[in-house]
C-alpha positions as a Markdown table, in Angstrom:
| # | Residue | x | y | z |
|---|---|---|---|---|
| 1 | Unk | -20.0 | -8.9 | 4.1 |
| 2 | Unk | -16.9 | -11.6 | 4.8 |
| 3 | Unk | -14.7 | -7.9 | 4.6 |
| 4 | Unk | -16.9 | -6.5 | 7.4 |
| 5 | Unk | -16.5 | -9.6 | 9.5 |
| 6 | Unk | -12.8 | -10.1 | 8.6 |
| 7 | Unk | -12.1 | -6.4 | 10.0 |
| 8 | Unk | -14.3 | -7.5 | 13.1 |
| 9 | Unk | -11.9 | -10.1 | 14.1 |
| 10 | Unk | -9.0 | -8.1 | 13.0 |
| 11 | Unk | -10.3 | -5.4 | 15.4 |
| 12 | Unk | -11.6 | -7.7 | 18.5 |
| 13 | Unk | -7.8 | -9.2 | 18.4 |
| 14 | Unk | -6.5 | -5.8 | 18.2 |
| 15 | Unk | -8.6 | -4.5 | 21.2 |
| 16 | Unk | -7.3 | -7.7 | 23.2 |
| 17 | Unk | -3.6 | -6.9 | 22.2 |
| 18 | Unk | -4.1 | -4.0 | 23.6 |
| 19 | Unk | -5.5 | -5.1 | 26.5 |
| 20 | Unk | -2.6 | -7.9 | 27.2 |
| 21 | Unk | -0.1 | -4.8 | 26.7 |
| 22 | Unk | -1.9 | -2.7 | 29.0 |
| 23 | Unk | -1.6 | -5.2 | 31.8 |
| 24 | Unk | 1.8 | -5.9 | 31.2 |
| 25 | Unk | 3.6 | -2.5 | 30.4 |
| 26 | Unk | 5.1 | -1.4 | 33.7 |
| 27 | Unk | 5.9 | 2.4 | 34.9 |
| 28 | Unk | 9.2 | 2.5 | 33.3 |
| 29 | Unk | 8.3 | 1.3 | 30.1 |
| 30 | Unk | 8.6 | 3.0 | 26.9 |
| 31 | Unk | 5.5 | 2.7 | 24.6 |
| 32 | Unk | 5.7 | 5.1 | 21.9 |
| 33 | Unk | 3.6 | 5.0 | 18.4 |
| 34 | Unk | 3.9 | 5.9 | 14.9 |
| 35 | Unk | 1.8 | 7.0 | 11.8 |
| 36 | Unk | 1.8 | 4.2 | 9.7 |
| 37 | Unk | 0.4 | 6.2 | 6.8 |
| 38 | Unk | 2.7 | 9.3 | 7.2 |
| 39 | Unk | 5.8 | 6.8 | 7.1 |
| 40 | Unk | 4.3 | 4.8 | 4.1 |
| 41 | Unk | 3.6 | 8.2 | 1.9 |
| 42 | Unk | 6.9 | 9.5 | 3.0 |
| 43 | Unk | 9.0 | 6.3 | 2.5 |
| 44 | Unk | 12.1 | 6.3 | -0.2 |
| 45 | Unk | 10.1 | 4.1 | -2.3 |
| 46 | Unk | 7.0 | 5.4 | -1.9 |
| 47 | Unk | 7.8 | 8.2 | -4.5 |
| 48 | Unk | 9.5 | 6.0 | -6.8 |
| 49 | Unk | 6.8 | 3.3 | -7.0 |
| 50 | Unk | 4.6 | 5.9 | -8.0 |
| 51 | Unk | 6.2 | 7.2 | -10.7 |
| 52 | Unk | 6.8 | 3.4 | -11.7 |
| 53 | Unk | 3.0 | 2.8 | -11.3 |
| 54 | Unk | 2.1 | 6.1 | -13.3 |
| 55 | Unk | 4.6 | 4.5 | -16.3 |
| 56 | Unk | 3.2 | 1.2 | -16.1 |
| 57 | Unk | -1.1 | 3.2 | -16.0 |
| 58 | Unk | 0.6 | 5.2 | -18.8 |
| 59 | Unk | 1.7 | 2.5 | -20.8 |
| 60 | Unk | -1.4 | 0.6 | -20.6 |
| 61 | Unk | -3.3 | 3.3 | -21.9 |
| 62 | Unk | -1.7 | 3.5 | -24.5 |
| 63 | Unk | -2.4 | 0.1 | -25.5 |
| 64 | Unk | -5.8 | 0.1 | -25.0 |
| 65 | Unk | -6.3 | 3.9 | -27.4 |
| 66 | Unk | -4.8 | 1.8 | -30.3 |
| 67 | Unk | -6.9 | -1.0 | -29.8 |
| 68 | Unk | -10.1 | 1.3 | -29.6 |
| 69 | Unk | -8.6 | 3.4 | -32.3 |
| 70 | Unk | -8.3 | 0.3 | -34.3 |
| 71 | Unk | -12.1 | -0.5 | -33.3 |
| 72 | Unk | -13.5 | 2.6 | -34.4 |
| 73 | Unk | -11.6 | 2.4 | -37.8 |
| 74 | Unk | -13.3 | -0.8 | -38.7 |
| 75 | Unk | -16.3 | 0.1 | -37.4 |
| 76 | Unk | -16.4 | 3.6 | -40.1 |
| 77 | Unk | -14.6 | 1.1 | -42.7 |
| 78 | Unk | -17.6 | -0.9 | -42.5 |
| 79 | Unk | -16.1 | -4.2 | -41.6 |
| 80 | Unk | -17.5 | -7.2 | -40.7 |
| 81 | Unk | -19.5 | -7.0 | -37.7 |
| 82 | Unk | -18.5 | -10.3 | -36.0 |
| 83 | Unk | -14.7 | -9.0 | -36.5 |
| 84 | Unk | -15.7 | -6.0 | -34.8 |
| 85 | Unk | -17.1 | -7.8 | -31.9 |
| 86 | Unk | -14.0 | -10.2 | -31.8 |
| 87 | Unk | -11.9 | -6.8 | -31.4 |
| 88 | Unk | -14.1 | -5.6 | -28.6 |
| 89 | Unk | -13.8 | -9.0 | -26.5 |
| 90 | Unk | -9.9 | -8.7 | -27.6 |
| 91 | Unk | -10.0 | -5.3 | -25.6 |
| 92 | Unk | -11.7 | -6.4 | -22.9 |
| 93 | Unk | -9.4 | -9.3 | -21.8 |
| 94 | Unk | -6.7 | -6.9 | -23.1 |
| 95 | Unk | -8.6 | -3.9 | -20.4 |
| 96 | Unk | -8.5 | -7.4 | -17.8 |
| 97 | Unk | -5.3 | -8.9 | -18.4 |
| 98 | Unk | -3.4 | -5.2 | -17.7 |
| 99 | Unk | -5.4 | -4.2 | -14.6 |
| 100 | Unk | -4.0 | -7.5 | -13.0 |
| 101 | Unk | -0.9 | -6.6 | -13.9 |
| 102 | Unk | -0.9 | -3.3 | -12.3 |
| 103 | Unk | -2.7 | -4.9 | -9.2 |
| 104 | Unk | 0.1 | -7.4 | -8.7 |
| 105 | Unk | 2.6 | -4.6 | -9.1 |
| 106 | Unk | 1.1 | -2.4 | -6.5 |
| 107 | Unk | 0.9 | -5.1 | -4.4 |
| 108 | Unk | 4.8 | -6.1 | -4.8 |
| 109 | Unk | 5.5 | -2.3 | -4.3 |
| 110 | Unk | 3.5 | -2.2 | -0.7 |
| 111 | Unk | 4.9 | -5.4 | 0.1 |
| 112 | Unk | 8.4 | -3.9 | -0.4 |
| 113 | Unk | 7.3 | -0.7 | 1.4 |
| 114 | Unk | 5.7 | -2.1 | 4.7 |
| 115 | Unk | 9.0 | -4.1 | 4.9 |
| 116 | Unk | 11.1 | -1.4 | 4.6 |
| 117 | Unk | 8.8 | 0.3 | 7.6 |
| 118 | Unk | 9.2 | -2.8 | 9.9 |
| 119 | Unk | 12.6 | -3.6 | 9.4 |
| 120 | Unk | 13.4 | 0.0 | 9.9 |
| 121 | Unk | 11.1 | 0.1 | 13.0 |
| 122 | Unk | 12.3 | -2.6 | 14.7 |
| 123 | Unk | 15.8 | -1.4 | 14.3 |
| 124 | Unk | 15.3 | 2.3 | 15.6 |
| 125 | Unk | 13.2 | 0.6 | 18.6 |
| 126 | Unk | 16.0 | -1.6 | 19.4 |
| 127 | Unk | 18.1 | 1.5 | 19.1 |
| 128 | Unk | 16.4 | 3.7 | 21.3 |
| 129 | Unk | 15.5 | 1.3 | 23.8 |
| 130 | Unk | 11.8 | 1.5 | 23.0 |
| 131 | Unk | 9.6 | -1.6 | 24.7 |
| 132 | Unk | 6.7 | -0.7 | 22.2 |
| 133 | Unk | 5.9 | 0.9 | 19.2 |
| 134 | Unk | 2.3 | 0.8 | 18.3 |
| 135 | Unk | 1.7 | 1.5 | 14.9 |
| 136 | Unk | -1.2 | 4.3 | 13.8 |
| 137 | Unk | -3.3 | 4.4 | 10.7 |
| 138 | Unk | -6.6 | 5.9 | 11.2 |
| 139 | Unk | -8.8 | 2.9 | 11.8 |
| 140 | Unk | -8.7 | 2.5 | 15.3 |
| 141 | Unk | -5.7 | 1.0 | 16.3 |
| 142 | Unk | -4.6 | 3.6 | 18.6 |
| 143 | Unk | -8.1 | 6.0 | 19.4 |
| 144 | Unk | -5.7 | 8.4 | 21.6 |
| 145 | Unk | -2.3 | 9.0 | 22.5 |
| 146 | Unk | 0.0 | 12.3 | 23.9 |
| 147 | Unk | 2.0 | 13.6 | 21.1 |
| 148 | Unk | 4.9 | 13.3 | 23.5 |
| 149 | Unk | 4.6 | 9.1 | 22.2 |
| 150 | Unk | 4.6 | 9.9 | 18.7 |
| 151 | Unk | 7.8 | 9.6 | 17.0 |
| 152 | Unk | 7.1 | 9.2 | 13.7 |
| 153 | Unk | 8.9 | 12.3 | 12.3 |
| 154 | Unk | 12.2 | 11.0 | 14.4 |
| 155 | Unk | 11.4 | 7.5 | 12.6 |
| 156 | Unk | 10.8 | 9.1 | 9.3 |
| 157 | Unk | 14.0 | 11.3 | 9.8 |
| 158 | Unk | 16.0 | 8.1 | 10.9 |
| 159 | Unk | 14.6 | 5.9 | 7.8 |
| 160 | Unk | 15.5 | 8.7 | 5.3 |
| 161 | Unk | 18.8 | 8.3 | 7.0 |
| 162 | Unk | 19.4 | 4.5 | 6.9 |
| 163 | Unk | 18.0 | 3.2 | 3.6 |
């Protein structure tokens, strides 16, 4: 509910933005927009953080097998059943305590990434002479625009260029 309202706002503020620019971008501006999600999948570090992700989601398996591997030797040892059930709440903080981990690590990674994105927008805008650059992502930011604006594949091939 709060998440519905949040993007409400979020959307209200973006629809007046857009509005403010629209009455103040003259005939010889240049607006021009991007794909935020192409240039995020097809950042430098995009690739890397996944592969850094996938070591960290492997590792963390990996963990958690020997834990429940550990479990289910008790268990067909017969041990003590309050042990048993200590082992179980052991894995579940254990289950808790990595998926925070990887959640603050992805986080750190997009932060990084949608850095990267703006830093390297703002610089090829300032480059190119561009008044604008509306970013794109599928939710409504941008509900039509003439391919002739889009430049993220110049953007893309500029970034891969200037890392």
């Amino acid at each position: 509910m709060k998440k519905n309202v949040l993007w409400g706002i979020v959307m209200l503020l973006l629809l007046a933005v857009g509005g403010l620019l629209g009455f103040f971008i003259k005939d010889g501006d240049k607006v021009r927009f991007v794909s935020m999600n192409k240039l995020y999948l097809e950042s430098s570090y995009y690739e890397k953080f996944q592969g850094d992700l996938k070591e960290i989601e492997a590792k963390s398996n990996a963990q958690l097998a020997d834990i429940q591997k550990g479990i289910r030797d008790y268990k067909a040892g017969g041990s003590d059943p309050q042990f048993i059930k200590e082992l179980e709440e052991e894995l579940i903080k254990k289950q808790e305590t990595l998926t925070a981990e990887y959640q603050e690590k992805s986080k750190k990674f997009d932060e990084i990434i949608w850095g990267e994105i703006n830093r390297i927008l703002s610089e090829y805008g300032k480059k190119k002479g561009i008044d604008f650059v509306l970013g794109a992502k599928g939710d409504g930011n941008i509900m039509f625009a003439s391919d002739r604006c889009d430049i993220t594949d110049e953007v893309l091939t500029y970034m891969k260029s200037h890392k």
